[in-house]
């Protein structure tokens, strides 16, 4: 019997059904080893930059089970995910199972279907050590940055904090956007609209240059008032067909962006649902940079469209790939486009529908519009030209939009879509029915949502699409950013802003361009074009330079205490017992006590808890012989507690006046 090792129990069960009794399929449940977590061996330092691994505590039983199965197997096949991380998991499995990487039978497939899996196990390859090296360097760099810089950072901000190779530049994007919003000063301006017979409108061309705004309210009111009696000559008129092609099938990045907007859930939930759909065999591999499909995928989609009676373009579409994209896998698509539904819960089912419709739409005809525009000239008015422009667009053929419509961060259609400009003849005259002055103001930059943050990360080259969800998760978990009342906009917290203030300008990894270069170096290692140790040395040298610029002592981030009458200052601290929970401590110790954390700001004092008084005197404490007191829990259950050493016991079952089993440790 042959042994096939995959990552997920769900996938193992699915594939076992394909391969039958000649195979045993078991799951590693992700990584089985990780870097040491304590002592000198936990650090990654020069000159060797050695990485010391150990089997994770929660994987010891899994490893023992895999070893037992491997010892009995005729052959061991490693079928972890087909990417850098999956290759590293396969390599770690080789290490714990005693398999030489050169002798390993590595199996990869793009979809968990019977034909794909059987073809893959029939054609195993050896380990790709370049992929393993790139993953090791990435893991080593992340450990190096975190472990070398987080301690000094915590000293500077006066609270437990962490630095991260991709976490920090991602946070910087959020913080700098918030700074831009706070520094923004709105500018009021006016726009003059001519409303025409038939319900369309034209905007006055105010003649301002880019960055300038028309602010003469007196002129605006005068022109708007004069418009109903003004004859506007049509100096230009055009009506032309315009076509809009469908978006490409999903990549990892666009799946997270569109899925987050359309389903109104976080990117982590999107990736979990996609992982589940992949393991169920419903979609192809969901970690990909390529917008293009395989020939097999194109054929399946086109056949499904024809079977459904929908139009198909004559030749399959291809899309230009972004610079730096890794095209090892095709775009995300259903493995069987004829299957209308898939998924085990509502989120998976809704995400499958998005993937299905977008993939099918990619092979459908363009959406067609008739775009009409005109220029109207009213001559001179109070020393300025009264020229108006109008543009409108009417859909004439929905094409791919019969099946799929992209979600958007902005609600509603484009303005010109709702402006029914008629086809006009040049030289004709139009008379407005009324004029209108629109009072407007420049708007501050929008705060990021998870979807727009992912777009920014992709544009800046911070991380890779497969890491975006984990980056966002870490920023939330560390208390560096937050959402208010579960609304999409992302806000940096006080701690998040303090972290960026402490790191920016001192550490290269806080710089977006430098972070992008490191990602390029990792890609070069994958392709065998860069040396792992050279990359790690360069990052190490950069970290040492940054650390030399960090102040030696703590500079706590403090704010005036908000409690009325208190003259102290408070600083934000993290609970030792509940990581991620924060509170504020006042510099005046004998005052109101600790304060709650209110969205990164000091809130109200914690409510004083009245000390419970004993209902009666109880037997002597077992430890210090002090008489205990008899109390009751919230549910009315009696117990005994010692006021001196805080030990607590339930009453003895046989004699309620005696101490029984210990309730609380002494």
XYZ file of C-alpha atoms in Angstrom:
666
model
C 0.000 0.000 0.000
C 1.258 3.454 -0.903
C 1.036 6.469 1.417
C -0.040 9.900 0.135
C 0.361 12.821 2.551
C -1.711 15.965 2.021
C -2.230 18.987 4.296
C -5.933 18.848 5.102
C -8.108 16.040 6.548
C -10.930 17.163 4.243
C -8.686 16.844 1.216
C -7.379 13.484 2.497
C -10.894 12.090 2.710
C -11.736 13.437 -0.744
C -8.632 11.959 -2.396
C -8.925 8.624 -0.575
C -12.209 8.149 -2.421
C -10.421 8.694 -5.772
C -7.448 6.394 -5.164
C -9.130 3.453 -3.490
C -7.780 0.671 -1.254
C -4.291 0.554 -2.773
C -3.563 3.917 -1.156
C -3.622 5.345 2.338
C -4.160 9.115 2.377
C -3.227 10.986 5.580
C -3.025 14.676 6.507
C -0.134 16.613 8.037
C -2.567 19.407 9.002
C -0.219 22.077 7.691
C 3.358 22.487 8.957
C 4.679 19.798 11.303
C 7.812 21.753 12.332
C 8.583 25.353 13.161
C 11.503 27.417 14.382
C 12.449 27.017 18.032
C 10.506 29.426 20.219
C 12.885 29.970 23.145
C 16.563 30.219 23.959
C 19.495 31.094 21.729
C 18.422 28.532 19.131
C 15.304 30.568 18.438
C 17.307 33.440 16.913
C 18.392 33.581 13.268
C 21.792 35.272 13.260
C 25.038 35.456 11.299
C 27.358 34.066 10.200
C 25.466 30.857 9.349
C 21.907 32.207 9.802
C 21.083 28.701 10.950
C 17.422 27.924 11.487
C 16.718 25.424 14.239
C 13.470 23.533 13.902
C 11.507 21.338 16.253
C 8.300 19.392 15.897
C 5.418 21.542 17.087
C 3.852 20.340 20.341
C 0.430 19.999 18.740
C 1.871 17.918 15.878
C 3.777 15.247 17.804
C 0.907 12.766 17.613
C 0.419 13.586 13.915
C 4.115 12.988 13.180
C 4.082 9.709 15.116
C 1.080 8.547 13.087
C 2.740 9.538 9.795
C 5.969 7.746 10.760
C 4.069 4.565 11.572
C 2.195 4.714 8.265
C 5.381 5.488 6.291
C 7.210 2.526 7.844
C 4.570 0.153 6.463
C 4.108 1.836 3.063
C 5.515 0.670 -0.253
C 6.166 4.293 -1.138
C 5.580 7.754 0.357
C 4.148 10.511 -1.842
C 4.053 14.119 -0.668
C 1.032 16.011 -2.067
C 1.075 19.283 -0.112
C -0.127 22.478 -1.800
C 1.571 23.441 -5.102
C 3.328 26.602 -3.935
C 6.374 27.787 -1.981
C 4.786 27.068 1.396
C 3.560 23.662 0.291
C 7.031 22.747 -0.974
C 8.489 23.681 2.422
C 5.904 21.541 4.248
C 6.863 18.606 2.002
C 10.554 19.193 2.813
C 9.852 19.240 6.554
C 7.949 15.972 6.159
C 11.033 14.512 4.461
C 13.103 15.555 7.480
C 10.849 13.962 10.098
C 10.186 10.816 8.036
C 13.841 10.258 7.126
C 13.351 10.683 3.366
C 16.199 12.151 1.308
C 14.808 15.112 -0.676
C 16.419 13.692 -3.821
C 14.414 10.500 -3.303
C 11.136 12.208 -2.432
C 8.070 11.623 -4.581
C 6.543 15.105 -4.815
C 3.008 15.273 -6.188
C 1.272 18.490 -7.299
C -2.084 19.210 -8.916
C -4.086 22.349 -9.644
C -7.468 20.900 -8.730
C -8.688 18.122 -6.443
C -10.457 16.105 -9.119
C -10.081 12.404 -9.825
C -8.382 12.856 -13.189
C -5.977 15.531 -11.908
C -4.983 13.577 -8.784
C -4.483 10.270 -10.606
C -2.390 11.981 -13.278
C -0.282 13.663 -10.584
C 0.460 10.518 -8.538
C 1.420 8.741 -11.752
C 4.006 11.453 -12.501
C 5.744 12.474 -9.250
C 8.786 14.748 -9.289
C 11.636 15.406 -6.878
C 11.692 18.239 -4.355
C 12.243 21.742 -5.726
C 14.896 22.927 -3.291
C 14.893 26.449 -4.746
C 11.294 26.853 -3.586
C 12.246 25.443 -0.194
C 15.183 27.854 0.077
C 12.959 30.842 -0.724
C 10.427 29.810 1.932
C 13.194 29.263 4.492
C 14.657 32.692 3.815
C 11.203 34.299 4.102
C 10.592 32.546 7.428
C 14.092 33.407 8.639
C 13.761 37.067 7.703
C 10.405 37.317 9.446
C 11.903 35.779 12.601
C 14.982 37.991 12.356
C 13.013 41.228 12.059
C 10.524 40.287 14.764
C 12.932 38.959 17.362
C 15.676 41.556 16.889
C 13.452 44.637 16.726
C 10.351 43.973 18.823
C 12.105 44.296 22.197
C 13.698 47.684 21.482
C 10.434 48.828 19.889
C 8.488 47.882 23.044
C 10.944 49.925 25.111
C 10.432 52.962 22.916
C 6.627 52.925 22.871
C 6.325 51.871 26.513
C 4.030 48.957 25.713
C 4.366 45.455 24.333
C 4.769 45.844 20.580
C 6.100 43.906 17.635
C 7.806 44.757 14.354
C 7.327 42.738 11.184
C 8.898 42.609 7.749
C 5.553 43.033 5.957
C 3.359 43.900 8.930
C 5.143 47.209 9.528
C 4.978 48.644 5.975
C 1.319 47.558 5.747
C 0.612 49.417 8.980
C 2.519 52.417 7.648
C 0.113 52.625 4.704
C -2.818 52.793 7.146
C -1.153 55.329 9.445
C -0.018 57.661 6.656
C -3.517 57.665 5.171
C -4.932 58.639 8.572
C -2.346 61.402 8.875
C -3.341 62.690 5.442
C -7.009 62.695 6.461
C -6.286 64.622 9.665
C -4.107 67.154 7.843
C -6.642 67.660 5.060
C -8.312 71.055 4.796
C -11.408 71.116 2.576
C -11.776 73.690 -0.167
C -15.246 74.927 -1.084
C -16.049 75.446 -4.775
C -19.029 75.752 -7.120
C -20.232 73.918 -10.192
C -22.887 75.319 -12.546
C -25.282 72.910 -14.236
C -27.593 73.638 -17.177
C -30.666 71.404 -17.017
C -32.070 70.742 -20.497
C -35.417 69.684 -21.900
C -35.609 65.882 -21.810
C -33.975 65.477 -18.415
C -30.296 65.705 -19.318
C -27.781 68.208 -18.029
C -24.531 69.885 -19.036
C -21.751 71.233 -16.806
C -20.166 74.655 -17.240
C -16.492 74.564 -18.226
C -15.037 76.875 -15.587
C -11.560 77.115 -17.117
C -9.662 76.284 -13.924
C -6.394 74.366 -14.097
C -5.672 71.115 -12.282
C -5.530 71.767 -8.552
C -7.612 74.955 -8.873
C -11.283 75.378 -7.978
C -13.934 77.879 -9.064
C -14.996 79.878 -6.000
C -16.870 82.935 -7.332
C -20.339 82.369 -5.894
C -21.687 85.682 -7.188
C -20.828 84.812 -10.793
C -22.173 81.256 -10.357
C -25.543 82.541 -9.140
C -25.746 85.081 -11.955
C -24.994 82.544 -14.703
C -27.407 79.957 -13.268
C -30.134 82.623 -13.092
C -29.529 83.643 -16.716
C -29.497 80.127 -18.196
C -33.279 79.688 -18.836
C -33.188 82.601 -21.296
C -29.891 81.686 -22.921
C -29.570 79.998 -26.330
C -26.735 77.444 -26.343
C -25.324 76.565 -29.759
C -24.218 72.974 -30.350
C -20.575 73.335 -31.478
C -19.633 69.675 -31.145
C -21.761 66.536 -31.074
C -20.719 62.905 -31.151
C -22.398 59.575 -30.614
C -20.260 56.447 -30.775
C -20.390 52.828 -29.646
C -18.173 51.938 -26.706
C -17.351 48.412 -25.593
C -16.273 47.178 -22.180
C -14.545 43.833 -21.835
C -15.179 41.629 -18.780
C -12.629 41.455 -15.982
C -10.357 38.399 -16.002
C -11.081 35.378 -13.819
C -10.040 35.809 -10.216
C -6.475 35.883 -8.995
C -5.834 35.554 -5.259
C -5.730 39.328 -4.904
C -8.893 40.104 -6.871
C -10.744 37.238 -5.169
C -10.007 38.796 -1.782
C -10.930 42.287 -2.957
C -14.166 41.487 -4.775
C -15.168 38.756 -2.331
C -14.706 41.070 0.646
C -16.822 43.806 -0.967
C -19.535 41.586 -2.394
C -19.987 39.255 0.593
C -19.227 41.950 3.198
C -16.874 39.724 5.187
C -13.171 39.871 6.016
C -10.408 38.607 3.779
C -9.496 35.864 6.251
C -13.009 34.431 5.913
C -12.719 34.654 2.111
C -9.483 32.655 2.094
C -10.864 30.036 4.485
C -13.887 29.570 2.249
C -11.673 29.345 -0.858
C -9.438 26.773 0.855
C -12.481 24.684 1.697
C -13.793 24.872 -1.877
C -10.389 23.791 -3.211
C -10.203 20.857 -0.805
C -13.706 19.787 -1.824
C -12.580 19.738 -5.451
C -14.950 22.570 -6.429
C -12.350 25.137 -7.625
C -8.782 25.175 -8.895
C -5.919 26.236 -6.641
C -6.773 29.580 -5.090
C -3.268 31.001 -4.621
C -2.274 32.370 -7.986
C -1.074 35.583 -9.622
C -2.180 34.621 -13.123
C -5.400 36.028 -14.625
C -5.240 33.546 -17.513
C -6.793 30.106 -17.806
C -5.375 26.807 -18.973
C -6.552 25.528 -22.342
C -8.551 22.874 -20.493
C -10.159 25.533 -18.294
C -11.103 27.699 -21.272
C -12.688 24.723 -23.011
C -14.737 23.748 -19.956
C -16.037 27.291 -19.487
C -16.884 27.799 -23.144
C -18.733 24.472 -23.300
C -20.700 25.379 -20.159
C -21.740 28.716 -21.683
C -22.912 27.041 -24.871
C -24.856 24.416 -22.909
C -26.590 27.200 -20.983
C -27.516 29.028 -24.203
C -25.246 32.010 -23.451
C -23.094 33.776 -26.023
C -19.393 32.905 -26.291
C -16.655 34.966 -27.985
C -15.024 33.310 -31.026
C -11.527 33.098 -29.478
C -10.559 32.736 -25.795
C -9.446 35.924 -24.084
C -5.944 36.480 -22.700
C -4.878 39.172 -20.235
C -1.610 40.954 -19.725
C 0.155 39.777 -16.589
C 1.488 42.289 -14.051
C 5.237 42.615 -13.653
C 6.559 40.222 -11.033
C 3.521 37.940 -11.168
C 4.172 34.239 -10.644
C 2.229 32.267 -13.218
C 2.782 28.755 -11.909
C -0.990 28.265 -11.594
C -3.904 29.292 -13.779
C -6.566 31.738 -12.655
C -9.200 30.585 -10.152
C -12.116 28.804 -11.786
C -14.645 26.052 -11.047
C -13.327 22.577 -11.803
C -16.727 21.794 -13.337
C -18.455 24.979 -14.614
C -21.615 22.988 -15.305
C -21.995 22.581 -11.534
C -24.085 25.570 -10.469
C -23.681 25.149 -6.704
C -20.900 24.048 -4.377
C -19.835 24.622 -0.781
C -20.818 23.368 2.644
C -22.044 26.631 4.169
C -23.534 29.934 3.041
C -20.175 31.721 2.716
C -18.627 28.963 0.612
C -21.708 28.789 -1.593
C -21.780 32.550 -2.155
C -18.049 32.638 -2.925
C -18.409 29.758 -5.371
C -21.118 31.691 -7.203
C -18.771 34.684 -7.557
C -15.956 32.484 -8.867
C -18.264 30.659 -11.269
C -19.933 33.767 -12.702
C -16.705 35.735 -13.089
C -14.935 32.843 -14.798
C -17.841 32.271 -17.191
C -18.180 36.009 -17.875
C -14.530 36.157 -18.946
C -15.410 34.203 -22.098
C -18.571 36.155 -22.977
C -18.965 39.106 -25.393
C -18.185 42.692 -24.370
C -20.873 44.874 -22.866
C -21.849 47.520 -25.464
C -22.807 51.158 -24.822
C -23.764 54.113 -26.960
C -21.858 57.092 -25.633
C -23.152 60.516 -26.594
C -21.383 63.814 -25.894
C -21.765 67.442 -26.888
C -20.326 70.923 -26.362
C -22.715 73.868 -26.016
C -21.631 77.505 -26.439
C -23.639 80.358 -24.910
C -21.164 83.070 -25.878
C -19.710 85.527 -23.392
C -21.231 86.143 -19.972
C -19.797 88.769 -17.600
C -16.369 88.470 -19.171
C -16.267 84.647 -19.200
C -17.209 82.124 -21.872
C -20.440 80.230 -21.189
C -19.359 76.837 -22.570
C -21.031 73.651 -21.303
C -20.188 69.978 -21.829
C -22.344 66.894 -21.419
C -21.662 63.161 -21.681
C -24.090 60.295 -21.358
C -23.936 56.551 -21.867
C -26.709 54.048 -22.572
C -26.188 50.276 -22.482
C -27.210 48.707 -25.785
C -26.074 45.126 -25.112
C -25.267 43.828 -21.616
C -22.977 41.093 -22.921
C -21.085 39.565 -19.971
C -22.964 41.813 -17.548
C -26.018 39.567 -17.880
C -24.082 37.132 -15.711
C -21.697 39.098 -13.501
C -21.308 42.648 -12.157
C -18.167 43.679 -10.291
C -18.628 45.017 -6.793
C -17.387 48.503 -6.026
C -16.392 50.606 -3.043
C -18.540 53.396 -4.525
C -22.276 52.842 -4.643
C -24.264 53.590 -7.744
C -23.551 53.969 -11.442
C -21.117 56.363 -13.027
C -22.630 59.882 -13.310
C -22.755 59.842 -17.111
C -24.739 56.610 -17.108
C -27.714 58.420 -15.604
C -27.482 61.388 -17.996
C -29.595 60.655 -21.105
C -27.857 63.035 -23.544
C -29.703 62.915 -26.903
C -28.068 62.754 -30.319
C -27.756 66.413 -31.365
C -26.965 68.079 -34.655
C -24.012 70.416 -34.822
C -25.268 73.990 -35.295
C -28.562 73.358 -33.502
C -29.620 75.471 -30.532
C -30.671 74.244 -27.104
C -32.317 76.325 -24.374
C -31.897 75.227 -20.728
C -35.026 74.783 -18.664
C -33.199 75.937 -15.544
C -29.789 76.559 -14.041
C -28.388 75.158 -10.819
C -25.400 75.988 -8.629
C -23.910 72.978 -6.865
C -21.992 73.823 -3.700
C -19.163 71.335 -3.428
C -16.103 70.733 -1.319
C -12.919 68.789 -1.895
C -12.895 65.496 -0.036
C -10.215 64.028 2.175
C -8.649 60.753 1.059
C -10.830 57.770 1.940
C -9.803 55.429 4.710
C -8.812 52.002 3.537
C -11.125 49.041 3.669
C -9.725 45.509 3.662
C -10.336 45.400 -0.090
C -8.612 48.707 -0.873
C -5.753 47.923 1.525
C -5.088 44.734 -0.422
C -5.003 46.778 -3.633
C -2.501 49.167 -2.007
C -0.336 46.278 -0.762
C -0.317 44.811 -4.261
C 0.524 48.165 -5.877
C 3.406 48.751 -3.443
C 4.704 45.169 -3.662
C 4.287 44.559 0.084
C 3.934 40.830 0.692
C 2.355 38.489 -1.808
C -1.356 37.796 -2.459
C -1.275 34.598 -0.409
C -0.109 36.609 2.643
C -2.543 39.557 2.479
C -5.193 37.955 4.706
C -2.613 37.009 7.356
C -1.111 40.536 7.283
C -4.536 42.041 7.981
C -5.214 39.451 10.692
C -1.948 40.300 12.473
C -2.628 44.055 12.384
C -5.981 43.473 14.066
C -4.589 40.954 16.564
C -1.742 43.261 17.612
C -4.165 46.093 18.265
C -2.538 48.279 15.592
C -5.705 48.927 13.596
C -9.413 48.547 14.137
C -12.842 48.866 12.612
C -15.477 50.877 14.426
C -18.864 49.239 14.916
C -17.885 46.515 12.403
C -17.848 49.066 9.583
C -15.399 48.590 6.672
C -13.047 51.599 7.157
C -9.760 50.781 8.897
C -8.427 53.105 11.603
C -4.948 52.979 13.128
C -4.918 52.845 16.910
C -2.773 55.014 19.180
C -0.378 52.082 19.556
C -0.255 51.563 15.782
C 0.627 55.198 15.201
C 3.297 55.033 17.932
C 4.858 51.950 16.316
C 5.176 53.654 12.928
C 6.512 56.830 14.534
C 9.202 54.758 16.278
C 10.221 52.733 13.204
C 9.845 55.082 10.214
C 13.074 56.717 9.162
C 15.127 54.322 11.279
C 14.499 50.890 9.766
C 14.600 50.055 6.088
C 11.884 47.416 6.484
C 9.406 50.197 7.323
C 10.015 51.614 3.829
C 7.726 50.400 1.050
C 10.352 50.385 -1.710
C 12.819 48.393 0.385
C 10.149 45.833 1.276
C 9.289 45.388 -2.397
C 12.961 44.749 -3.174
C 13.104 41.983 -0.548
C 10.055 40.340 -2.125
C 11.840 40.487 -5.492
C 14.904 38.885 -3.887
C 12.750 36.024 -2.590
C 11.362 35.528 -6.090
C 14.935 35.507 -7.450
C 15.875 32.777 -4.937
C 12.880 30.772 -6.164
C 14.297 31.019 -9.686
C 17.854 30.202 -8.582
C 19.073 33.715 -9.414
C 20.027 34.899 -5.891
C 21.914 33.458 -2.927
C 19.874 32.963 0.268
C 22.675 33.858 2.665
C 23.507 37.076 0.802
C 19.894 38.222 1.130
C 19.834 37.433 4.843
C 23.141 39.207 5.460
C 21.886 42.321 3.683
C 18.755 42.389 5.837
C 20.801 41.742 8.997
C 23.136 44.646 8.246
C 20.116 46.871 7.640
C 18.566 45.865 10.970
C 21.775 46.624 12.865
C 21.897 50.082 11.332
C 18.299 50.693 12.403
C 18.874 49.385 15.921
C 21.803 51.759 16.352
C 19.359 54.635 15.825
C 16.880 53.468 18.460
C 16.926 55.279 21.834
C 18.176 53.112 24.676
C 15.531 54.044 27.239
C 11.787 53.747 27.196
C 9.759 56.661 25.936
C 6.210 55.619 26.839
C 3.339 56.879 24.749
C 1.230 58.800 27.232
C -1.827 60.999 27.253
C -3.335 63.289 29.899
C -5.621 61.342 32.202
C -9.247 62.000 31.126
C -10.702 61.581 34.616
C -12.007 64.900 35.950
C -9.678 66.453 38.481
C -6.820 64.029 37.839
C -3.475 65.632 36.910
C -1.714 62.403 35.969
C -0.866 60.867 32.616
C -1.995 57.460 31.389
C -0.214 54.937 29.170
C -1.626 51.988 27.236
C -0.689 48.480 28.379
C -1.551 44.984 27.184
C -3.028 42.400 29.507
C -0.558 39.592 30.291
C -3.356 37.074 30.783
C -5.359 38.089 27.704
C -3.063 39.137 24.818
C -4.807 41.641 22.577
C -6.765 43.141 25.483
C -5.562 46.608 26.453
C -6.077 48.987 29.368
C -4.626 52.302 30.559
C -2.667 52.901 33.756
C -2.494 56.320 35.397
C 0.764 57.756 36.750
C -1.053 58.659 39.982
C -1.278 55.312 41.703
C -3.623 56.096 44.590
C -6.428 57.486 42.482
C -9.214 56.092 40.396
C -7.459 52.887 39.321
C -7.113 51.533 35.781
C -9.030 52.825 32.758
C -10.733 50.896 30.002
C -9.396 51.020 26.428
C -11.823 52.846 24.149
C -10.763 52.269 20.515
C -7.117 52.967 21.317
C -7.905 55.917 23.585
C -8.175 56.027 27.404
C -11.764 55.403 28.412
C -13.663 55.344 31.679
C -12.318 53.770 34.877
C -13.228 50.148 35.380
C -16.282 49.909 37.604
C -15.283 49.370 41.196
C -16.239 45.899 42.288
C -17.653 45.924 45.796
C -15.843 43.453 47.987
C -18.034 40.569 49.001
C -18.612 40.131 52.713
C -18.798 36.650 54.218
C -22.242 35.344 55.051
C -20.859 33.445 58.028
C -17.606 32.259 59.548
C -16.323 28.952 58.230
C -13.778 26.301 59.234
C -10.029 27.051 59.460
C -8.021 27.397 56.248
C -6.111 24.227 55.392
C -2.963 26.227 54.619
C -2.682 29.073 57.144
C -5.274 27.983 59.716
C -7.032 31.398 59.489
C -10.823 31.121 59.814
C -12.472 31.154 56.393
C -15.593 33.008 55.412
C -18.649 31.469 53.800
C -19.662 33.042 50.475
C -22.021 32.283 47.588
C -21.356 32.267 43.858
C -23.550 34.218 41.437
C -25.677 31.112 41.033
C -26.093 30.763 44.821
C -23.702 27.858 45.298
C -21.881 28.124 48.684
C -18.076 28.006 49.072
C -15.430 28.914 51.668
C -12.623 31.437 51.077
C -9.637 32.484 53.171
C -9.128 36.265 53.384
C -5.422 35.855 54.189
C -4.120 33.498 51.490
C -7.133 33.621 49.084
C -7.544 29.852 48.988
C -11.095 28.639 48.277
C -12.898 25.340 48.750
C -16.268 23.816 48.092
C -18.085 22.470 51.156
C -17.420 18.824 51.926
C -20.102 16.648 50.321
C -20.671 14.708 53.518
C -20.435 17.680 55.897
C -21.182 21.150 54.520
C -19.595 22.805 57.562
C -16.181 21.336 56.630
C -13.811 22.136 53.726
C -14.045 19.829 50.753
C -12.416 19.916 47.304
C -10.207 22.875 46.480
C -11.953 25.403 44.239
C -9.268 28.001 43.758
C -5.492 27.474 43.922
C -3.884 28.759 47.086
